[in-house]
Amino acid sequence: DADVTQTPRNRITKTGKRIMLECSQTKGHDRMYWYRQDPGLGLQLIYYSFDVKDINKGEISDGYSVSRQAQAKFSLSLESAIPNQTALYFCATSDSRLARGNEQFFGPGTRLTVL
Amino acid sequence: RKEVEQDPGPFNVPEGATVAFNCTYSNSASQSFFWYRQDCRKEPKLLMSVYSSGNEDGRFTAQLNRASQYISLLIRDSKLSDSATYLCVVGYSTLTFGKGTMLLVSP
């Protein structure tokens, strides 16, 4: 099945470390997104990319950066991790060619803990 | 005003019950409307899109009122497996997710 995968699935790190979360998809979708989810809060958009040469900030991009290495790959970096970046991170994809092009498909998530 | 507002619940219902969730959104330019389901510590999964004319998928019925900026989800004949958090999602070029409404279906 075409899928969205995320690595690692779980990560514990220390304050100040650089961390990269990776997302790959085999759906052939052109659009990719990174979200974080904190307990009791909704999904918050960090960054999104509508194609390989397009990168856009979401509502909470401070402290994060992204790279769209190929249509199928979108990575999220925390340059210097801090404890309040402890959260569940989701990657998602969508296909602008579909009639319901905004429908998003999510990866399984990465649980990040910053000590 | 928050962009997408939902009652957090939890809604505790017995099997077989009918339950309704509501959602309001603030951006009148929104063009896309969805209900997603999220199980504990798992990724959100699309439950159904919501169309202006209303739409039904088995036991699930979704309604959209653009004038009132209001979306609803009706679940009939609740099953234990319906226990989850239901996310109201609204958007245009990107999507905005509500915090979700938790549903607990008991035997």
Short mmCIF file of C-alpha atoms in Angstrom, two decimals:
data_model
loop_
_atom_site.label_atom_id
_atom_site.label_comp_id
_atom_site.label_asym_id
_atom_site.label_seq_id
_atom_site.Cartn_x
_atom_site.Cartn_y
_atom_site.Cartn_z
CA ASP A 1 0.00 0.00 0.00
CA ALA A 2 1.18 3.53 -0.71
CA ASP A 3 2.22 4.91 2.60
CA VAL A 4 3.65 7.73 4.71
CA THR A 5 6.51 6.70 6.98
CA GLN A 6 8.34 8.57 9.69
CA THR A 7 11.68 7.90 11.33
CA PRO A 8 12.48 7.62 14.13
CA ARG A 9 9.24 6.62 15.84
CA ASN A 10 10.53 7.57 19.25
CA ARG A 11 13.46 9.74 20.28
CA ILE A 12 14.78 10.98 23.57
CA THR A 13 17.39 13.70 23.42
CA LYS A 14 18.96 16.42 25.52
CA THR A 15 18.57 20.16 25.48
CA GLY A 16 20.79 21.80 22.88
CA LYS A 17 21.12 18.78 20.62
CA ARG A 18 20.33 18.94 16.91
CA ILE A 19 17.60 16.53 15.88
CA MET A 20 16.26 15.54 12.46
CA LEU A 21 12.93 13.86 11.90
CA GLU A 22 12.37 12.28 8.53
CA CYS A 23 9.28 11.66 6.46
CA SER A 24 8.95 9.63 3.29
CA GLN A 25 5.91 8.85 1.18
CA THR A 26 5.14 6.46 -1.63
CA LYS A 27 1.76 8.03 -2.46
CA GLY A 28 3.13 10.24 -5.24
CA HIS A 29 1.63 13.30 -3.53
CA ASP A 30 3.11 16.73 -4.24
CA ARG A 31 2.28 18.42 -0.93
CA MET A 32 3.81 17.62 2.44
CA TYR A 33 3.31 19.01 5.95
CA TRP A 34 4.79 18.86 9.42
CA TYR A 35 2.60 19.20 12.53
CA ARG A 36 3.14 18.93 16.25
CA GLN A 37 0.56 17.79 18.75
CA ASP A 38 0.66 18.49 22.47
CA PRO A 39 -1.69 16.90 25.00
CA GLY A 40 -5.02 18.69 25.01
CA LEU A 41 -4.10 20.81 22.03
CA GLY A 42 -4.96 20.51 18.39
CA LEU A 43 -2.50 19.80 15.65
CA GLN A 44 -0.35 22.83 14.96
CA LEU A 45 1.21 23.38 11.55
CA ILE A 46 4.98 23.89 11.65
CA TYR A 47 5.98 23.98 7.96
CA TYR A 48 4.51 22.92 4.66
CA SER A 49 5.71 22.40 1.11
CA PHE A 50 3.53 22.39 -1.99
CA ASP A 51 6.31 21.11 -4.23
CA VAL A 52 10.05 20.45 -4.14
CA LYS A 53 11.02 24.12 -4.52
CA ASP A 54 8.34 25.48 -2.22
CA ILE A 55 8.72 25.88 1.57
CA ASN A 56 6.28 27.80 3.76
CA LYS A 57 6.17 28.60 7.46
CA GLY A 58 3.20 27.46 9.45
CA GLU A 59 1.86 28.91 12.66
CA ILE A 60 4.69 27.70 14.92
CA SER A 61 7.90 27.58 12.82
CA ASP A 62 10.25 29.23 15.34
CA GLY A 63 12.97 26.81 16.42
CA TYR A 64 12.39 24.51 13.45
CA SER A 65 13.66 24.21 9.89
CA VAL A 66 12.77 21.88 7.03
CA SER A 67 14.22 20.44 3.86
CA ARG A 68 12.32 19.01 0.89
CA GLN A 69 14.98 16.78 -0.59
CA ALA A 70 12.69 15.23 -3.19
CA GLN A 71 9.00 15.01 -3.88
CA ALA A 72 8.83 11.98 -1.62
CA LYS A 73 10.96 13.26 1.29
CA PHE A 74 10.42 16.08 3.76
CA SER A 75 12.58 16.36 6.87
CA LEU A 76 12.13 18.49 9.98
CA SER A 77 15.10 19.74 12.01
CA LEU A 78 15.34 21.11 15.50
CA GLU A 79 18.62 23.01 15.45
CA SER A 80 18.95 23.22 19.22
CA ALA A 81 16.26 21.23 20.97
CA ILE A 82 14.54 22.62 24.07
CA PRO A 83 12.20 20.86 26.53
CA ASN A 84 9.05 22.64 25.29
CA GLN A 85 9.60 20.96 21.91
CA THR A 86 8.67 17.70 23.57
CA ALA A 87 5.63 16.61 21.58
CA LEU A 88 4.20 14.15 19.08
CA TYR A 89 5.21 15.12 15.54
CA PHE A 90 3.23 14.14 12.47
CA CYS A 91 4.06 14.32 8.80
CA ALA A 92 1.20 14.48 6.31
CA THR A 93 0.75 14.52 2.54
CA SER A 94 -1.90 15.64 0.09
CA ASP A 95 -2.36 15.59 -3.66
CA SER A 96 -3.30 18.87 -5.36
CA ARG A 97 -4.47 16.97 -8.45
CA LEU A 98 -7.35 15.31 -6.64
CA ALA A 99 -10.80 16.89 -6.60
CA ARG A 100 -10.56 16.83 -2.79
CA GLY A 101 -6.97 17.96 -2.91
CA ASN A 102 -6.88 19.20 0.67
CA GLU A 103 -7.49 15.76 2.14
CA GLN A 104 -4.37 14.91 4.12
CA PHE A 105 -2.85 11.53 4.93
CA PHE A 106 -0.75 11.17 8.03
CA GLY A 107 2.32 9.22 8.98
CA PRO A 108 2.37 7.25 12.26
CA GLY A 109 4.08 10.03 14.19
CA THR A 110 7.36 10.56 16.03
CA ARG A 111 7.29 10.90 19.80
CA LEU A 112 10.08 13.30 20.77
CA THR A 113 11.20 13.93 24.32
CA VAL A 114 13.71 16.67 25.08
CA LEU A 115 15.28 16.42 28.52
CA ARG B 1 -12.17 33.54 18.72
CA LYS B 2 -10.40 30.25 18.07
CA GLU B 3 -10.36 29.18 14.45
CA VAL B 4 -12.03 25.82 14.96
CA GLU B 5 -13.93 25.15 18.17
CA GLN B 6 -15.24 21.84 19.47
CA ASP B 7 -16.65 20.61 22.74
CA PRO B 8 -13.79 18.51 24.18
CA GLY B 9 -16.15 16.03 25.85
CA PRO B 10 -15.82 13.28 26.78
CA PHE B 11 -19.14 12.04 25.52
CA ASN B 12 -19.97 8.80 27.33
CA VAL B 13 -22.64 6.78 25.52
CA PRO B 14 -23.85 3.17 25.59
CA GLU B 15 -23.57 0.91 22.59
CA GLY B 16 -26.36 1.52 20.13
CA ALA B 17 -26.82 5.16 21.07
CA THR B 18 -26.90 8.06 18.66
CA VAL B 19 -24.43 10.85 19.37
CA ALA B 20 -23.87 14.22 17.70
CA PHE B 21 -20.80 16.42 17.65
CA ASN B 22 -20.72 20.06 16.67
CA CYS B 23 -18.00 22.37 15.49
CA THR B 24 -17.80 26.06 14.62
CA TYR B 25 -15.16 27.78 12.52
CA SER B 26 -14.16 31.41 12.19
CA ASN B 27 -12.74 31.72 8.67
CA SER B 28 -15.61 32.33 6.27
CA ALA B 29 -13.26 31.79 3.31
CA SER B 30 -12.82 28.11 4.22
CA GLN B 31 -13.50 25.74 1.35
CA SER B 32 -12.64 22.30 2.68
CA PHE B 33 -14.31 20.55 5.58
CA PHE B 34 -13.52 17.18 7.08
CA TRP B 35 -14.03 14.97 10.10
CA TYR B 36 -10.97 12.99 11.14
CA ARG B 37 -10.77 10.28 13.75
CA GLN B 38 -7.78 9.90 16.08
CA ASP B 39 -7.18 6.94 18.35
CA CYS B 40 -5.02 7.44 21.42
CA ARG B 41 -1.39 8.20 20.48
CA LYS B 42 -2.06 7.35 16.84
CA GLU B 43 -2.20 9.40 13.67
CA PRO B 44 -5.42 11.15 12.58
CA LYS B 45 -7.32 9.32 9.86
CA LEU B 46 -9.94 10.75 7.56
CA LEU B 47 -13.44 9.76 8.57
CA MET B 48 -15.34 11.73 5.96
CA SER B 49 -15.40 14.90 3.95
CA VAL B 50 -18.26 17.33 4.58
CA TYR B 51 -20.22 18.78 1.69
CA SER B 52 -22.65 21.70 1.63
CA SER B 53 -25.53 19.40 0.78
CA GLY B 54 -24.74 17.08 3.67
CA ASN B 55 -23.45 13.57 3.21
CA GLU B 56 -23.80 10.15 4.75
CA ASP B 57 -21.44 7.20 5.00
CA GLY B 58 -23.04 4.22 6.68
CA ARG B 59 -23.76 5.15 10.28
CA PHE B 60 -22.11 8.55 9.94
CA THR B 61 -23.81 11.73 8.70
CA ALA B 62 -22.09 15.07 8.29
CA GLN B 63 -23.73 18.45 7.79
CA LEU B 64 -22.32 21.87 6.91
CA ASN B 65 -24.01 25.22 7.45
CA ARG B 66 -21.86 27.85 5.75
CA ALA B 67 -24.06 30.75 6.85
CA SER B 68 -23.62 29.83 10.51
CA GLN B 69 -20.08 28.47 10.00
CA TYR B 70 -21.12 25.29 11.70
CA ILE B 71 -20.34 21.62 11.04
CA SER B 72 -21.88 18.56 12.63
CA LEU B 73 -21.26 14.83 12.78
CA LEU B 74 -23.96 12.34 13.72
CA ILE B 75 -23.07 8.77 14.64
CA ARG B 76 -25.93 6.29 14.77
CA ASP B 77 -25.92 2.88 16.45
CA SER B 78 -22.62 3.52 18.24
CA LYS B 79 -20.11 0.67 18.43
CA LEU B 80 -17.39 0.08 20.99
CA SER B 81 -14.92 0.60 18.15
CA ASP B 82 -16.21 4.15 17.64
CA SER B 83 -14.44 5.19 20.85
CA ALA B 84 -11.88 7.76 19.73
CA THR B 85 -11.33 11.49 19.44
CA TYR B 86 -13.10 13.17 16.53
CA LEU B 87 -11.37 16.14 14.94
CA CYS B 88 -13.21 18.85 13.05
CA VAL B 89 -10.99 20.13 10.24
CA VAL B 90 -11.45 23.22 8.12
CA GLY B 91 -9.28 24.82 5.50
CA TYR B 92 -8.50 26.49 2.27
CA SER B 93 -4.91 25.95 1.08
CA THR B 94 -3.90 24.50 4.44
CA LEU B 95 -6.01 22.82 7.11
CA THR B 96 -6.84 23.92 10.65
CA PHE B 97 -7.64 21.21 13.15
CA GLY B 98 -9.92 21.51 16.14
CA LYS B 99 -8.73 20.07 19.45
CA GLY B 100 -11.15 17.21 19.10
CA THR B 101 -14.12 15.71 20.89
CA MET B 102 -13.57 12.49 22.79
CA LEU B 103 -16.17 9.74 22.47
CA LEU B 104 -16.32 6.77 24.84
CA VAL B 105 -18.77 4.01 23.94
CA SER B 106 -19.47 1.53 26.72
CA PRO B 107 -21.06 -1.96 26.65
#
